[in-house]
Amino acid sequence: MTSIYQINSATRIRFARRFLISLSRMRRASTLGPPSDEEIRTRTRRIRIVSYSSMAFAVGSSRAWSRALVLKIRNRARFRGILRNKCLASKKKRVIKRHKVSREMSKTDMLRRLVPGGAGMGICGLLEETAHYMTCLATQVKVMQSIADHYSK
Amino acid sequence: MSSRRSRSRQSSGVSRISDDQIIDLVSKLQQLIPELRNRGSDKVSASKVLQETCNYIRNLHREVDDLSDRLSQLLASTDSDSAQAAIIRSLLMD
């Protein structure tokens, strides 16, 4: 098993490839002429989801967090249409509640919320998954930054 | 203390967590967080490491959001896919 704290370049390249392919697919599908604000917002949301799913697939099923993330994205896509109106209505209520809870929550619980799949783990597993997840996130950010820099030349 | 350690080693089939294991994992986490990497390992409490971990992950999530927004704007202006090969090549160099 490779060291859990070093992301090898193979994972990074796999992520970059998947992400770039999804980006070019999105570009080809977009309408001609300048996109509307609504289109940009939808695309931002899609790019965000694609970046997380690309990393989760690049990591594969060897990590609990990547498995949990893949499931979450698949389920969300399945129910998006049905739950959409409900979510929009109750969003305000939910946000206020979250601020209240975070002050009382323990730091471990906060970490469980931030790391995909963290809810069902023991403390040792959670800390290991956190280390790997953090390293992958940092790689994801670096790759996205260099792609954005490339496109803005 | 040593007896506790040997006990946890013997019962490796059972998931008995020793304090040493947790301390070890927390110090490894500390090494990964840019904020805390330069400080001595005995000066930072586990609570602080967990707090900084949460902050760091939240910052990374926020950066992903900002970069998604930036890429969405840029996608409209780029024409061809020829940049892809150049991007992958430059990523391989790192």
PDB file of C-alpha atoms in Angstrom, chain A residues 36-133:
ATOM      1  CA  SER A  36     -26.138  34.100 -19.585  1.00  0.00           C
ATOM      2  CA  ASP A  37     -25.591  34.532 -15.853  1.00  0.00           C
ATOM      3  CA  GLU A  38     -27.807  31.554 -15.204  1.00  0.00           C
ATOM      4  CA  GLU A  39     -25.716  29.411 -17.534  1.00  0.00           C
ATOM      5  CA  ILE A  40     -22.507  30.496 -15.838  1.00  0.00           C
ATOM      6  CA  ARG A  41     -23.922  29.666 -12.424  1.00  0.00           C
ATOM      7  CA  THR A  42     -25.043  26.234 -13.596  1.00  0.00           C
ATOM      8  CA  ARG A  43     -21.658  25.619 -15.152  1.00  0.00           C
ATOM      9  CA  THR A  44     -19.847  26.690 -11.983  1.00  0.00           C
ATOM     10  CA  ARG A  45     -21.905  24.191 -10.022  1.00  0.00           C
ATOM     11  CA  ARG A  46     -21.177  21.439 -12.542  1.00  0.00           C
ATOM     12  CA  ILE A  47     -17.456  22.184 -12.592  1.00  0.00           C
ATOM     13  CA  ARG A  48     -17.380  22.035  -8.811  1.00  0.00           C
ATOM     14  CA  ILE A  49     -19.079  18.638  -8.709  1.00  0.00           C
ATOM     15  CA  VAL A  50     -16.918  17.312 -11.546  1.00  0.00           C
ATOM     16  CA  SER A  51     -13.728  18.359  -9.763  1.00  0.00           C
ATOM     17  CA  TYR A  52     -14.703  16.398  -6.638  1.00  0.00           C
ATOM     18  CA  SER A  53     -15.901  13.354  -8.568  1.00  0.00           C
ATOM     19  CA  SER A  54     -12.795  13.352 -10.786  1.00  0.00           C
ATOM     20  CA  MET A  55     -10.589  13.251  -7.711  1.00  0.00           C
ATOM     21  CA  ALA A  56     -12.706  10.581  -6.044  1.00  0.00           C
ATOM     22  CA  PHE A  57     -12.513   8.377  -9.164  1.00  0.00           C
ATOM     23  CA  ALA A  58      -8.792   9.053  -9.554  1.00  0.00           C
ATOM     24  CA  VAL A  59      -8.237   7.823  -6.003  1.00  0.00           C
ATOM     25  CA  GLY A  60     -10.493   4.838  -6.607  1.00  0.00           C
ATOM     26  CA  SER A  61     -12.220   2.575  -4.127  1.00  0.00           C
ATOM     27  CA  SER A  62      -9.200   2.100  -1.856  1.00  0.00           C
ATOM     28  CA  ARG A  63     -10.234   4.924   0.471  1.00  0.00           C
ATOM     29  CA  ALA A  64     -13.378   5.222   2.560  1.00  0.00           C
ATOM     30  CA  TRP A  65     -13.728   8.935   1.790  1.00  0.00           C
ATOM     31  CA  SER A  66     -13.515   8.442  -1.993  1.00  0.00           C
ATOM     32  CA  ARG A  67     -16.124   5.667  -1.876  1.00  0.00           C
ATOM     33  CA  ALA A  68     -18.432   7.846   0.229  1.00  0.00           C
ATOM     34  CA  LEU A  69     -17.969  10.813  -2.107  1.00  0.00           C
ATOM     35  CA  VAL A  70     -18.792   8.779  -5.217  1.00  0.00           C
ATOM     36  CA  LEU A  71     -21.978   7.492  -3.563  1.00  0.00           C
ATOM     37  CA  LYS A  72     -22.987  10.952  -2.429  1.00  0.00           C
ATOM     38  CA  ILE A  73     -22.582  12.444  -5.899  1.00  0.00           C
ATOM     39  CA  ARG A  74     -24.441   9.578  -7.555  1.00  0.00           C
ATOM     40  CA  ASN A  75     -27.367   9.814  -5.128  1.00  0.00           C
ATOM     41  CA  ARG A  76     -27.518  13.577  -5.370  1.00  0.00           C
ATOM     42  CA  ALA A  77     -27.713  13.413  -9.161  1.00  0.00           C
ATOM     43  CA  ARG A  78     -30.492  10.873  -8.921  1.00  0.00           C
ATOM     44  CA  PHE A  79     -32.697  12.914  -6.614  1.00  0.00           C
ATOM     45  CA  ARG A  80     -31.782  16.405  -7.735  1.00  0.00           C
ATOM     46  CA  GLY A  81     -34.962  17.057  -9.651  1.00  0.00           C
ATOM     47  CA  ILE A  82     -37.262  15.745  -6.940  1.00  0.00           C
ATOM     48  CA  LEU A  83     -35.672  17.435  -3.952  1.00  0.00           C
ATOM     49  CA  ARG A  84     -34.734  20.688  -5.658  1.00  0.00           C
ATOM     50  CA  ASN A  85     -37.841  22.696  -4.782  1.00  0.00           C
ATOM     51  CA  LYS A  86     -37.903  21.379  -1.235  1.00  0.00           C
ATOM     52  CA  CYS A  87     -34.256  22.314  -0.706  1.00  0.00           C
ATOM     53  CA  LEU A  88     -34.689  25.871  -1.967  1.00  0.00           C
ATOM     54  CA  ALA A  89     -37.568  26.498   0.417  1.00  0.00           C
ATOM     55  CA  SER A  90     -35.933  25.137   3.536  1.00  0.00           C
ATOM     56  CA  LYS A  91     -32.408  26.384   2.815  1.00  0.00           C
ATOM     57  CA  LYS A  92     -32.693  29.547   4.929  1.00  0.00           C
ATOM     58  CA  LYS A  93     -33.901  27.659   7.958  1.00  0.00           C
ATOM     59  CA  ARG A  94     -31.144  25.099   7.626  1.00  0.00           C
ATOM     60  CA  VAL A  95     -28.341  27.659   7.443  1.00  0.00           C
ATOM     61  CA  ILE A  96     -29.360  29.384  10.674  1.00  0.00           C
ATOM     62  CA  LYS A  97     -29.574  26.079  12.485  1.00  0.00           C
ATOM     63  CA  ARG A  98     -26.081  25.093  11.366  1.00  0.00           C
ATOM     64  CA  HIS A  99     -24.496  28.196  12.900  1.00  0.00           C
ATOM     65  CA  LYS A 100     -26.055  27.373  16.249  1.00  0.00           C
ATOM     66  CA  VAL A 101     -24.913  23.786  16.263  1.00  0.00           C
ATOM     67  CA  SER A 102     -21.289  24.367  15.238  1.00  0.00           C
ATOM     68  CA  ARG A 103     -20.478  26.187  18.473  1.00  0.00           C
ATOM     69  CA  GLU A 104     -21.610  23.248  20.596  1.00  0.00           C
ATOM     70  CA  MET A 105     -20.234  20.518  18.362  1.00  0.00           C
ATOM     71  CA  SER A 106     -16.972  18.888  19.309  1.00  0.00           C
ATOM     72  CA  LYS A 107     -14.032  19.326  16.980  1.00  0.00           C
ATOM     73  CA  THR A 108     -14.124  15.638  16.140  1.00  0.00           C
ATOM     74  CA  ASP A 109     -17.748  15.958  15.070  1.00  0.00           C
ATOM     75  CA  MET A 110     -16.892  18.958  12.935  1.00  0.00           C
ATOM     76  CA  LEU A 111     -14.191  16.916  11.258  1.00  0.00           C
ATOM     77  CA  ARG A 112     -16.647  14.067  10.653  1.00  0.00           C
ATOM     78  CA  ARG A 113     -18.885  16.506   8.797  1.00  0.00           C
ATOM     79  CA  LEU A 114     -16.047  17.821   6.645  1.00  0.00           C
ATOM     80  CA  VAL A 115     -14.530  14.513   5.589  1.00  0.00           C
ATOM     81  CA  PRO A 116     -16.753  12.398   3.311  1.00  0.00           C
ATOM     82  CA  GLY A 117     -17.842   9.217   5.038  1.00  0.00           C
ATOM     83  CA  GLY A 118     -16.496  10.465   8.344  1.00  0.00           C
ATOM     84  CA  ALA A 119     -19.719   9.905  10.229  1.00  0.00           C
ATOM     85  CA  GLY A 120     -19.343   6.152  10.586  1.00  0.00           C
ATOM     86  CA  MET A 121     -15.666   5.967  11.485  1.00  0.00           C
ATOM     87  CA  GLY A 122     -13.722   5.418  14.647  1.00  0.00           C
ATOM     88  CA  ILE A 123     -11.257   8.110  15.663  1.00  0.00           C
ATOM     89  CA  CYS A 124      -8.196   6.359  14.228  1.00  0.00           C
ATOM     90  CA  GLY A 125      -9.837   5.734  10.878  1.00  0.00           C
ATOM     91  CA  LEU A 126     -11.123   9.301  10.806  1.00  0.00           C
ATOM     92  CA  LEU A 127      -7.653  10.782  11.376  1.00  0.00           C
ATOM     93  CA  GLU A 128      -6.114   8.591   8.678  1.00  0.00           C
ATOM     94  CA  GLU A 129      -8.835   9.378   6.164  1.00  0.00           C
ATOM     95  CA  THR A 130      -8.543  13.071   7.020  1.00  0.00           C
ATOM     96  CA  ALA A 131      -4.824  13.096   6.239  1.00  0.00           C
ATOM     97  CA  HIS A 132      -5.337  11.464   2.851  1.00  0.00           C
ATOM     98  CA  TYR A 133      -8.402  13.578   2.023  1.00  0.00           C
TER      99      TYR A 133
END
